[in-house]
Short mmCIF file of C-alpha atoms and ligand atoms in Angstrom, two decimals:
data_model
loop_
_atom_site.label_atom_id
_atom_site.label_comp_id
_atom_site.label_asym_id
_atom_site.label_seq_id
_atom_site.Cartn_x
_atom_site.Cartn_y
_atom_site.Cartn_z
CA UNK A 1 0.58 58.22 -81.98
CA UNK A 2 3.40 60.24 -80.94
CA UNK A 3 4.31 62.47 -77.41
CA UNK A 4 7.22 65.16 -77.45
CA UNK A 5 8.70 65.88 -75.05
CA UNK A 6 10.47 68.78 -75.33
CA UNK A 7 13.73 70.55 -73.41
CA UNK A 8 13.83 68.18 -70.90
CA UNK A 9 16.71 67.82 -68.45
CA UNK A 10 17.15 64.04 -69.50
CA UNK A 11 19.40 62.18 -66.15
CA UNK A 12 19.99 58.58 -66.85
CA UNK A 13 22.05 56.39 -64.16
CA UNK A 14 25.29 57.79 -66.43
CA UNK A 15 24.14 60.81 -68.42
CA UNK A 16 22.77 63.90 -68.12
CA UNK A 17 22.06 66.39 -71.06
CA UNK A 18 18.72 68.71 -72.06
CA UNK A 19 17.63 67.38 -75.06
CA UNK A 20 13.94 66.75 -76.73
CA UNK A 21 12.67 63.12 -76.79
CA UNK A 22 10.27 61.80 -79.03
CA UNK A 23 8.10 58.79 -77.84
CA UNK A 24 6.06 57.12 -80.85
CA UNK A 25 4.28 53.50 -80.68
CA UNK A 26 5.03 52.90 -77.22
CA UNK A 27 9.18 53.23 -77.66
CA UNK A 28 11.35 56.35 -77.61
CA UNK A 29 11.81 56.85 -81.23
CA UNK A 30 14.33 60.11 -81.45
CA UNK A 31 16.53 62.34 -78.66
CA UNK A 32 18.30 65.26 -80.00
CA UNK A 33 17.47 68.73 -80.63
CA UNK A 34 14.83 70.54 -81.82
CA UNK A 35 12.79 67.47 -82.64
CA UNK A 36 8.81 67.75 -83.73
CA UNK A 37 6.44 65.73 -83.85
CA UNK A 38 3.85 65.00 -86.27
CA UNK A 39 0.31 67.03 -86.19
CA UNK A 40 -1.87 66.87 -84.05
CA UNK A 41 0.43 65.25 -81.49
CA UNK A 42 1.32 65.82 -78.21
CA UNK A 43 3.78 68.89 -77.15
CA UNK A 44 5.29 68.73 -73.61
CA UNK A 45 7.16 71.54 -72.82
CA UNK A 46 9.59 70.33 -69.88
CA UNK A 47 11.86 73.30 -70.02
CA UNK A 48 13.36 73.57 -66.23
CA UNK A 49 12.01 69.99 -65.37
CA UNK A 50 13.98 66.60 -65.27
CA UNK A 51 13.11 63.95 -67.54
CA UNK A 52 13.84 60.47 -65.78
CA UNK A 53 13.65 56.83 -67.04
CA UNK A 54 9.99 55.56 -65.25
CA UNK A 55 10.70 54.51 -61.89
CA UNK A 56 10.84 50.77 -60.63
CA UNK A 57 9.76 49.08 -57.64
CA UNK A 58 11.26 45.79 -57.29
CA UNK A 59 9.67 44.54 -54.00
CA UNK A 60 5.93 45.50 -53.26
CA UNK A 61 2.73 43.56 -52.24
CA UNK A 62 -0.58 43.89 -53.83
CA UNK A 63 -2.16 40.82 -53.28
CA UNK A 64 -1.17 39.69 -49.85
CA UNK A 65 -3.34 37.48 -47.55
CA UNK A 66 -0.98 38.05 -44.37
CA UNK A 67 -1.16 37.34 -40.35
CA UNK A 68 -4.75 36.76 -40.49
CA UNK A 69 -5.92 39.54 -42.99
CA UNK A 70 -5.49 41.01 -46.72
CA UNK A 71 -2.88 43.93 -47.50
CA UNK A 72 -5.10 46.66 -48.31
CA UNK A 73 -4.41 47.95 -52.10
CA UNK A 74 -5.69 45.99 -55.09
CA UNK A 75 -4.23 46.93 -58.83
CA UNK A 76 -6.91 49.96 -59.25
CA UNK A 77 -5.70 51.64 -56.30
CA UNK A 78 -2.32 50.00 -55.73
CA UNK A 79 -1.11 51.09 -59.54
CA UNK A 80 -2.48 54.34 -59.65
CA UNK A 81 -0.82 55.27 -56.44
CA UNK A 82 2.54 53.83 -58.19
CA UNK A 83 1.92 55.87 -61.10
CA UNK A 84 1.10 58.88 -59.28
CA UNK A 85 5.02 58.48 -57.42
CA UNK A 86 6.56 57.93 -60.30
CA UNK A 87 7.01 53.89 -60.57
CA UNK A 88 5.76 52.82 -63.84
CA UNK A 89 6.86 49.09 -63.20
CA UNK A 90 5.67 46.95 -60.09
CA UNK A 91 7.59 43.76 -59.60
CA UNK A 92 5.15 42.38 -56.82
CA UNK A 93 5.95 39.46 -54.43
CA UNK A 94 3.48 36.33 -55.70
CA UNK A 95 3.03 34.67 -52.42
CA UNK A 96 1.22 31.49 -52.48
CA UNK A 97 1.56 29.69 -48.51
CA UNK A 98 2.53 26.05 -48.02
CA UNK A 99 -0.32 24.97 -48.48
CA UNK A 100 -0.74 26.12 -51.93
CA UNK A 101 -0.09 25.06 -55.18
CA UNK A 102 2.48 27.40 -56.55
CA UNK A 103 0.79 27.21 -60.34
CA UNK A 104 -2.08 28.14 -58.81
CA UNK A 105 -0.49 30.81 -56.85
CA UNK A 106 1.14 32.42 -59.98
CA UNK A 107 -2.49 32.24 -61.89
CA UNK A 108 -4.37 33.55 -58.88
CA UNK A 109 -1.40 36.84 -58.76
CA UNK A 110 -1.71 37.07 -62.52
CA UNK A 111 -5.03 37.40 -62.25
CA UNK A 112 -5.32 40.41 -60.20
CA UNK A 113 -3.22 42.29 -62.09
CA UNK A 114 -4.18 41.47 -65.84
CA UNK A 115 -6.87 44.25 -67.53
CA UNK A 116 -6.55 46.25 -64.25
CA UNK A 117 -3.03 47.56 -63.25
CA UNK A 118 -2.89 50.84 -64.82
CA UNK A 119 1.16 50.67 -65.02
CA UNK A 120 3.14 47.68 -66.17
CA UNK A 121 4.08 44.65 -63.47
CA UNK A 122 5.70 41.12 -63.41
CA UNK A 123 6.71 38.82 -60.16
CA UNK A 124 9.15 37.42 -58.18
CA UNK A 125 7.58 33.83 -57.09
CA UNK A 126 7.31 32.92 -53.88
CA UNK A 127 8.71 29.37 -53.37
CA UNK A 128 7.32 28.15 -49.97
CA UNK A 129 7.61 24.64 -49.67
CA UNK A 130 9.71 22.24 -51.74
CA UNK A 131 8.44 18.50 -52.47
CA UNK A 132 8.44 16.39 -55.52
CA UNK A 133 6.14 18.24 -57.39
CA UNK A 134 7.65 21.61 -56.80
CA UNK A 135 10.77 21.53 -59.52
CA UNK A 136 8.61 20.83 -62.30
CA UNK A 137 6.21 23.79 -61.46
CA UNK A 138 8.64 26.40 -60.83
CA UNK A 139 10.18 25.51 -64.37
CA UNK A 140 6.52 26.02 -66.30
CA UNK A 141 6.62 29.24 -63.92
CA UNK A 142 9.91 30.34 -65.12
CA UNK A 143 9.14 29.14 -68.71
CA UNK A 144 6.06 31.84 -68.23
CA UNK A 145 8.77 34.63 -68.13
CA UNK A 146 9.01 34.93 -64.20
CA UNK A 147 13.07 35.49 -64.05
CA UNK A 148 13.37 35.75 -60.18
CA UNK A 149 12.67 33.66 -57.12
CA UNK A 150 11.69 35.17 -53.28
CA UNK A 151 12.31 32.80 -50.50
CA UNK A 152 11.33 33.33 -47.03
CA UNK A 153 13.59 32.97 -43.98
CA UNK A 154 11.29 34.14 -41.50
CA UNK A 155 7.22 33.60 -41.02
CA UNK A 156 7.90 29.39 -40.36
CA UNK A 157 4.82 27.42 -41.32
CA UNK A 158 3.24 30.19 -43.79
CA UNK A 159 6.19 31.09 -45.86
CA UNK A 160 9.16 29.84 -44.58
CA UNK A 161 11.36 26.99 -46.08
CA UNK A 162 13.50 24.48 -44.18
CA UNK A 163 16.73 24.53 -44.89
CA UNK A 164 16.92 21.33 -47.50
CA UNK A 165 13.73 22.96 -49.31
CA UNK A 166 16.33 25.95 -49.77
CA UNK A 167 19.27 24.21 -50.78
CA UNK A 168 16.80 22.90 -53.20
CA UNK A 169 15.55 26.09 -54.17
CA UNK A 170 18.95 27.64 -54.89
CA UNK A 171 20.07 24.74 -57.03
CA UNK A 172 17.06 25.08 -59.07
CA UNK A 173 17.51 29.13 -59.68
CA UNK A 174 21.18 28.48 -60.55
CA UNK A 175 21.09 25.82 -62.70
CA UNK A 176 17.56 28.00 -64.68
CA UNK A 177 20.09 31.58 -64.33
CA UNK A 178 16.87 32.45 -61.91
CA UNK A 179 18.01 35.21 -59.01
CA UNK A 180 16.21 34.40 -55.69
CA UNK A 181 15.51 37.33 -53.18
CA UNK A 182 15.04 36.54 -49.34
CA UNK A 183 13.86 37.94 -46.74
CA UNK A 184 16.48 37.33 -44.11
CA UNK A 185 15.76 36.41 -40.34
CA UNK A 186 16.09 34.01 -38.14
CA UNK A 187 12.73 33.07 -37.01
CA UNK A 188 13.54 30.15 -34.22
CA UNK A 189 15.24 33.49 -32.59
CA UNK A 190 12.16 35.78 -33.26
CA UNK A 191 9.95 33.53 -32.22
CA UNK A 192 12.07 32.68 -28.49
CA UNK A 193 12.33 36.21 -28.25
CA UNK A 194 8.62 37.22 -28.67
CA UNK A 195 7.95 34.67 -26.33
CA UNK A 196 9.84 35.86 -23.68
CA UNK A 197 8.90 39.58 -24.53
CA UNK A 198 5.32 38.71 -23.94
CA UNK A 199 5.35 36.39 -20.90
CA UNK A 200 7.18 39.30 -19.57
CA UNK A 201 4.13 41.84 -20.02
CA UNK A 202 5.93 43.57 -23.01
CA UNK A 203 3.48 43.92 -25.02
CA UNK A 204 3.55 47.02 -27.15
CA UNK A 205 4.16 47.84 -30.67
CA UNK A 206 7.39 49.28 -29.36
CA UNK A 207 8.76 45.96 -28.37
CA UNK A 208 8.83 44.69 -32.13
CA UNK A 209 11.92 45.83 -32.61
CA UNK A 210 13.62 44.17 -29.83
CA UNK A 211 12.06 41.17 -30.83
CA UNK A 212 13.65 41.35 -33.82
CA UNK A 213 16.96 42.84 -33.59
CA UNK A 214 19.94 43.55 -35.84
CA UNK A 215 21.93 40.32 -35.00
CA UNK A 216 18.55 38.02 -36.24
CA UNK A 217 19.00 40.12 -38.97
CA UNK A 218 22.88 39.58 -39.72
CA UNK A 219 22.36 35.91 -38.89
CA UNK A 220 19.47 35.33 -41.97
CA UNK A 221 21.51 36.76 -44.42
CA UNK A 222 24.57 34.85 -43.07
CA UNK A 223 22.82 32.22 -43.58
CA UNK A 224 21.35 32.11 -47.33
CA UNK A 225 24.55 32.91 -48.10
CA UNK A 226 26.31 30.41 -46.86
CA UNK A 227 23.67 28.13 -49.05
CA UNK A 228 24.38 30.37 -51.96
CA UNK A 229 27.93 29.63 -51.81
CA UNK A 230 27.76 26.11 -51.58
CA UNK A 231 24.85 26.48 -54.63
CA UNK A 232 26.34 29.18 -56.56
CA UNK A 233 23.20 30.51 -57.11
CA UNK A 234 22.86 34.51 -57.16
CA UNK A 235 20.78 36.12 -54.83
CA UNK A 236 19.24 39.57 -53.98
CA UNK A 237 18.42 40.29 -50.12
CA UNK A 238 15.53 42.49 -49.43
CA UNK A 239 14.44 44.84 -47.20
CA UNK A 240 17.89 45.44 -45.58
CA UNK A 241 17.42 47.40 -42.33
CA UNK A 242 20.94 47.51 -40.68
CA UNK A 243 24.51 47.93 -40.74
CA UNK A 244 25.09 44.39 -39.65
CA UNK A 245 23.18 42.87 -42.06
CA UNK A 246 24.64 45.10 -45.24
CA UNK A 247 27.74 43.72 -43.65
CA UNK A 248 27.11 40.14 -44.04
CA UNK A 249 26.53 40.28 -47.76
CA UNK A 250 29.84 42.29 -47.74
CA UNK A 251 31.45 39.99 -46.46
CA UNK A 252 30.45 37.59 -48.41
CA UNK A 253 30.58 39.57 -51.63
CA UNK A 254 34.36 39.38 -50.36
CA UNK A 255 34.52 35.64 -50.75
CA UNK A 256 32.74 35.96 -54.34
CA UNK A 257 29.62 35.63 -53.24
CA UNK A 258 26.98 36.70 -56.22
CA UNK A 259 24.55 39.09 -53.58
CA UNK A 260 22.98 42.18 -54.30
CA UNK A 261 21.30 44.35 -51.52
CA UNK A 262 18.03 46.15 -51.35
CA UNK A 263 16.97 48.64 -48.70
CA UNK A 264 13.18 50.26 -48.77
CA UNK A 265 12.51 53.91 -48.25
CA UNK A 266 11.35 53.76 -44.63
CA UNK A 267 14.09 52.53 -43.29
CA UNK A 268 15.98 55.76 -45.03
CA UNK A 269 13.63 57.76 -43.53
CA UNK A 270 11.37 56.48 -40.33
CA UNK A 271 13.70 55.27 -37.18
CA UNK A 272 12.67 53.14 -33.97
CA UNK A 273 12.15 56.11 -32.33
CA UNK A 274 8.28 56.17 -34.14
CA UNK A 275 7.24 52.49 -33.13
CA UNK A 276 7.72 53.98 -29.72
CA UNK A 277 4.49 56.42 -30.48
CA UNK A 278 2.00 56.71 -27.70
CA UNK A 279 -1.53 55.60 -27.80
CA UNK A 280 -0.57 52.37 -30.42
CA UNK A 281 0.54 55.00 -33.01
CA UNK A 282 3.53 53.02 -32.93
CA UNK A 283 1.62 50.22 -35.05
CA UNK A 284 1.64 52.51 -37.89
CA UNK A 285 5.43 51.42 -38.13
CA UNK A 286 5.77 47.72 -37.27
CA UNK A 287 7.25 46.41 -40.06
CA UNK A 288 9.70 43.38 -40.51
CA UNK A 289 12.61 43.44 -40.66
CA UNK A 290 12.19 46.27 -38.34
CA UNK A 291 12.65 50.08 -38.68
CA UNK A 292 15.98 50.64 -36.52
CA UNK A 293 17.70 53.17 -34.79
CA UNK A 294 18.71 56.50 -36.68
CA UNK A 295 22.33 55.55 -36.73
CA UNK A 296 21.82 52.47 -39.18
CA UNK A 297 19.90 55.18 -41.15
CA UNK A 298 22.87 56.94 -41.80
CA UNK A 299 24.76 53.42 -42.56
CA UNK A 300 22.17 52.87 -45.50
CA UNK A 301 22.56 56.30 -46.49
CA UNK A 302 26.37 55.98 -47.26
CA UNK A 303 26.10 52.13 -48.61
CA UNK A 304 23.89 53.78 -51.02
CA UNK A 305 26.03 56.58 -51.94
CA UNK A 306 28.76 54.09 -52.20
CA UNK A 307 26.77 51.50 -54.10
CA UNK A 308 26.88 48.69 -51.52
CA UNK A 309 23.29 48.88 -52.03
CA UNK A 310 22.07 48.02 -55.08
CA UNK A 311 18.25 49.24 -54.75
CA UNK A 312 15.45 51.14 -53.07
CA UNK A 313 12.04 49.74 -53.39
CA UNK A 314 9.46 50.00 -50.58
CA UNK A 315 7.59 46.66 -49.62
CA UNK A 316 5.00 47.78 -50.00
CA UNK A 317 2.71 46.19 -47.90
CA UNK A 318 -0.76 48.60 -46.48
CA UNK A 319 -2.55 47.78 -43.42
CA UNK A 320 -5.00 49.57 -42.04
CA UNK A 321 -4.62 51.15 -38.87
CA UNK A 322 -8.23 50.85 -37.91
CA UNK A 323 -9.42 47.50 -37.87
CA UNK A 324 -6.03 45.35 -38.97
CA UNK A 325 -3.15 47.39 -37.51
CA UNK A 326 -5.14 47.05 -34.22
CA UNK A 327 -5.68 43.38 -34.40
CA UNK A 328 -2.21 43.94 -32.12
CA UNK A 329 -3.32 46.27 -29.74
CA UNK A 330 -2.58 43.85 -26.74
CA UNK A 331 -0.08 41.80 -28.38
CA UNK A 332 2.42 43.37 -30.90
CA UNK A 333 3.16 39.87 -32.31
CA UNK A 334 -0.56 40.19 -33.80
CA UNK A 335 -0.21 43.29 -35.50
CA UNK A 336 0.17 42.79 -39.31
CA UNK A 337 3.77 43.88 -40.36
CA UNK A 338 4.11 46.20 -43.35
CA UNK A 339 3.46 49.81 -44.25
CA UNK A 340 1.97 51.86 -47.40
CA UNK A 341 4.79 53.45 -49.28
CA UNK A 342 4.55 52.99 -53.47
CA UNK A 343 3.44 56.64 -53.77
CA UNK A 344 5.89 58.40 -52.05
CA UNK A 345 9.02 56.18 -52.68
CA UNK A 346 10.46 58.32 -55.57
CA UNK A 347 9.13 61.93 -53.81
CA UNK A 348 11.47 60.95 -50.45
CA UNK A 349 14.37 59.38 -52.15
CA UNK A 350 14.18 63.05 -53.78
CA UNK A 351 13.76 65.40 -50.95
CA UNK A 352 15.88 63.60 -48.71
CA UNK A 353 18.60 61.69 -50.75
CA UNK A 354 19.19 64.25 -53.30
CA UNK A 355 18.22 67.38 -51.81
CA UNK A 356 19.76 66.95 -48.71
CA UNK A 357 22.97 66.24 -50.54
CA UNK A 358 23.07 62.63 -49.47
CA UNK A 359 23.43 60.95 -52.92
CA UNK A 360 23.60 62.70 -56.42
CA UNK A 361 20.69 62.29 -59.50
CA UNK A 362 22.89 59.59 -61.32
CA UNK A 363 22.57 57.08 -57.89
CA UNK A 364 19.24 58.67 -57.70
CA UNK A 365 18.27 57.00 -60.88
CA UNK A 366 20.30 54.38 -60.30
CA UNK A 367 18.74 53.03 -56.99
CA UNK A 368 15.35 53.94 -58.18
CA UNK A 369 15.09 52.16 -61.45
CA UNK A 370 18.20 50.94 -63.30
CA UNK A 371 19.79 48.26 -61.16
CA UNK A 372 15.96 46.69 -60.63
CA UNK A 373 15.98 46.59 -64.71
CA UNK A 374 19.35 45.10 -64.97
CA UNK A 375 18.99 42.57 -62.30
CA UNK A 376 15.49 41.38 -62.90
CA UNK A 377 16.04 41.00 -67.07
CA UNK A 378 14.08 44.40 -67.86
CA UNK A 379 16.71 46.29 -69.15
CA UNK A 380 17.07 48.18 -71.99
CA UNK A 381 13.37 47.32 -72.31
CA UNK A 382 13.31 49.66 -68.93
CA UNK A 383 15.58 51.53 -66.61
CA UNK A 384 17.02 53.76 -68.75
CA UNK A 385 15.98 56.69 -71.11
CA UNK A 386 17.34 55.42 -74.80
CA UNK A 387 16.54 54.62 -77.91
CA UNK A 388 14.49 51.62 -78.37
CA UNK A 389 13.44 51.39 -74.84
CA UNK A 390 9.68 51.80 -73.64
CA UNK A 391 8.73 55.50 -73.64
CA UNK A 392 8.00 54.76 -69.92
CA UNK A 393 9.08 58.40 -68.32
CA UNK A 394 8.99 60.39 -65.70
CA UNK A 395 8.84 64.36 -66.09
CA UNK A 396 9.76 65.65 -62.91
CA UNK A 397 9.52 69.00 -61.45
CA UNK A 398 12.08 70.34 -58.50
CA UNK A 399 9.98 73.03 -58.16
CA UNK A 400 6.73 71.64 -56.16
CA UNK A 401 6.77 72.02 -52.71
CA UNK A 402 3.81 69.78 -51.06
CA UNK A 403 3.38 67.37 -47.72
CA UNK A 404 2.49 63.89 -47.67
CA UNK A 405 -0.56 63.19 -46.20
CA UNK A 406 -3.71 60.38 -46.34
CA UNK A 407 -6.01 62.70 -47.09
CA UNK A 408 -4.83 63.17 -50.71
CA UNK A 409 -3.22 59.83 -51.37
CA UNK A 410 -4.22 57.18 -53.47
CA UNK A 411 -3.18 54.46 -51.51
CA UNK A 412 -6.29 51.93 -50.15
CA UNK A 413 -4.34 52.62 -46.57
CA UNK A 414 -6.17 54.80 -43.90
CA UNK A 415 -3.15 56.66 -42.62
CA UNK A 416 0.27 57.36 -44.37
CA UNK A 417 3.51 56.63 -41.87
CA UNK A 418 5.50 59.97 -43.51
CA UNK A 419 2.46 61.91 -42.98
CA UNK A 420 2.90 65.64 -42.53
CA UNK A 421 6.63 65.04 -44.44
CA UNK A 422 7.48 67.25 -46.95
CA UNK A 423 8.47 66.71 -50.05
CA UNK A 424 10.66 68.95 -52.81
CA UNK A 425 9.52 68.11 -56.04
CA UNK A 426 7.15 65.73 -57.88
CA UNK A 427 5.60 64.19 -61.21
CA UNK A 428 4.16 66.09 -63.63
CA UNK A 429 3.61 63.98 -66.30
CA UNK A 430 4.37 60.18 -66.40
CA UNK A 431 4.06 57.84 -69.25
CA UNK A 432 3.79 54.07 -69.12
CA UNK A 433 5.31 52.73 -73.02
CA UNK A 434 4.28 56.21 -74.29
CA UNK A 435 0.73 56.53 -72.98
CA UNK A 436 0.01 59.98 -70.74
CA UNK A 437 -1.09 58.30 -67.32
CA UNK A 438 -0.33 60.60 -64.53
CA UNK A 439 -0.70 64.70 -64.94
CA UNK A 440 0.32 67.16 -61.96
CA UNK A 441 -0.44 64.56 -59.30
CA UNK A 442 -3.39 63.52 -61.02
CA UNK A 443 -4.16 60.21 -62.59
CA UNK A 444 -5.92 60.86 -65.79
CA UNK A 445 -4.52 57.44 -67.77
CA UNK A 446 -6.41 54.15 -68.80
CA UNK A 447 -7.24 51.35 -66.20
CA UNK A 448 -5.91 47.81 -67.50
CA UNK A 449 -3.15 50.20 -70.16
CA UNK A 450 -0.18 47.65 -67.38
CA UNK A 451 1.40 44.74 -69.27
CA UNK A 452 2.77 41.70 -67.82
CA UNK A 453 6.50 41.51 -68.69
CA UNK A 454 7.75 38.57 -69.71
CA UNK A 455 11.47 38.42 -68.56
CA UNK A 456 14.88 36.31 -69.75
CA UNK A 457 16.94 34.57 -66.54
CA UNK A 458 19.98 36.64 -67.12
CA UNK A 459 21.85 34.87 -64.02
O1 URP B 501 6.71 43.81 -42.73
C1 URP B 501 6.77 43.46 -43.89
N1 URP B 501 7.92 43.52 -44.50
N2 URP B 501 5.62 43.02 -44.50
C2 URP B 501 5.48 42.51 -45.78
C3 URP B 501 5.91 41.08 -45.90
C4 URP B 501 7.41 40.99 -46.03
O2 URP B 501 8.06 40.44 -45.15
O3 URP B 501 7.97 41.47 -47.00
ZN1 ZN B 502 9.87 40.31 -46.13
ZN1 ZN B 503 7.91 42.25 -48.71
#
């Protein structure tokens, strides 16, 4: 079976040219001019519409038992809503705790996703404790094609390794060519600080972020990479909220340091200034690290721009506001951390990177999908619109006009942090490995068509 797509505005993270592009057995098969396909098949005029490689998200939660509850999404809801944005891969965060076997962990993950995910997904594995037992695993893991570690700096006692178990950890990924990403924080600080917040009657969700604040930030990252010098091992920092924390890697970049940085879309686009809502609305936007003030915005905007950061993914991570966002109503250390953003990711980084003049389509691409290819052993498989490749693709029209809202989302999450935010342009028609699975905002693809993607360690 065969799709044509045809007059496309085709923008890669280097080239940009209108051309046709013919997608047969799952793989682009032919770009040039004035292609055709065979009868019967498919016909997409794109004329006046970008054609983009499929969008990746390299840091989300599906599965997520977290601060006392369950993220909201599962793969039926969780991938469509991906799909519908644009995203076509998921690289999801397989958390097992401490107390759990990290085998089990990855089967338990697996097992969400396999015959339901609608788009295609693989994992970064969580490594949350570090014993006797642990190396062995974590090589049958990688052996499984899992390519990428996550360690935890913050959330001590759930997540969070002591700093031997890291050491450990890093030797492991550089001696397998495995990147680790980490969530970077001091959490002895965070955890003083909440105290003190709380004994001192401060108790709203607009205290999170001065419970948490830039510095803590700065320090985490410091940190791993002081343990990635002294390891060698190559690591990937996530969620990067601030310009002292972009710094740090920078710094140590400097001294030959192997880091890459990843921000998420709401710190691009949300600022402290909306944890400070009235009436707990602020919940809506705890998130960890936290969102910051709008001049660090601006920071991320340039180090993107300038290619200090590598990525944009969201962490995706959705909480009710009824019911598990309000868990913190009298104590913002209680309310789950994380917001729903997989569908709108691609939309914003639109409207207000490119649009707005911030960053151009080639970074656009870049940010969005390329670097999360290259860096977690997907590419040319994905990332990038070229012969060979997956037909996974993105047809993309600069003409819609629409808002944001979570009464038309397809996110499991009862309220959508950007809602009422407009948006300049959207989908309208994605592919996942040549198979038509979103149309003008509109799934209309096959449940369970997402493969698990076995990856190389390419560090
Ligand atoms: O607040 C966040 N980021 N929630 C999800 C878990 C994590 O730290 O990534
Ligand atoms: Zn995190
Ligand atoms: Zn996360």
């Amino acid at each position: 079976m065969s799709l044509l797509i045809k007059n496309g505005h085709v923008v890669t993270s280097a080239d940009s040219y209108v051309a046709d592009v013919l997608c047969t057995d799952g793989k682009i098969a032919a770009i040039g001019h004035n292609l055709s396909a065979p009868v019967g098949d498919e016909v997409f005029d794109a004329t006046g519409q970008y054609v983009f490689p499929g969008f990746i998200d390299p840091h989300v939660h599906i599965y997520l038992p977290f601060m006392g509850t369950f993220a909201k999404d599962d793969y039926s809801s969780g991938s469509r809503a991906a799909l519908v944005g644009g995203t076509t891969t998921l690289i999801e965060m397989c958390c097992p705790s401490r107390e759990e076997d990290p085998v089990e962990g990855f089967e338990l993950w697996l097992s969400k996703a396999q015959g339901v995910s609608a788009c295609d997904y693989t994992f970064h594995m969580a490594v949350s404790r570090f014993d006797d037992t642990t190396e062995a695993k974590l090589r049958s893991i990688v052996d499984r094609g899992i390519a990428s570690f996550k360690v935890f700096l913050a959330y001590k006692d759930f997540f969070g390794l002591n700093d031997t178990e890291l050491f450990q950890t890093l030797a492991l990924a550089k001696e397998l060519g495995v990147i680790v990403t980490a969530h970077c924080e001091n959490e002895t600080l965070v955890a003083e600080l909440q105290k003190r917040l709380i004994a001192e009657g401060k108790t709203g969700p607009e205290w999170h972020e001065p419970s948490r604040p830039v510095e803590i930030e700065a320090a985490g990252v410091h940190h791993l990479l002081a343990f990635a010098e002294a390891t060698g091992a190559h690591c990937y920092v996530v969620h990067t909220s601030c310009e002292p924390a972009v710094r740090a890697a920078q710094e140590a970049q400097w001294r030959g340091v192997k880091v890459w940085v990843e921000t998420v879309i709401p710190y691009l686009t949300l600022d402290s200034s909306h944890a400070e809502l009235p009436d707990f609305e602020g919940a809506k936007h705890v998130m960890s690290p936290p969102i910051r003030s709008s001049e660090h915005q601006e920071f991320l905007w340039n180090a993107l721009r300038t290619r200090s950061i590598s990525t944009v993914a969201t962490d995706h991570a959705p909480f009710d506001f009824a019911g598990q966002k309000d868990m913190g109503r009298d104590d913002f250390t209680q309310i789950p951390n994380g917001l729903p953003s997989v569908e709108d990711r691609v939309n914003l980084l639109y409207t207000y990177g490119v649009k707005r003049g911030r960053i151009d389509l080639h970074t656009f691409v870049d940010v969005a999908s390329t670097q999360a290819a290259k860096l977690f052993g997907l590419f040319p498989r994905k990332g990038t619109v070229a012969l060979g490749s997956d037909a996974d693709l993105v047809v993309y029209d600069p003409t819609y006009r629409g808002k944001i809202s979570a009464a038309t989302h397809h996110m499991a999450a009862d309220y959508n942090p950007h809602e009422g935010w407009e948006i300049e342009g959207r989908p309208s028609l994605v592919t996942v490995r040549g198979h038509v699975q979103v149309r003008d905002g509109e799934f209309v693809g096959e449940m369970g068509h997402g493969r698990f993607l076995k990856r190389e360690c390419t560090h």
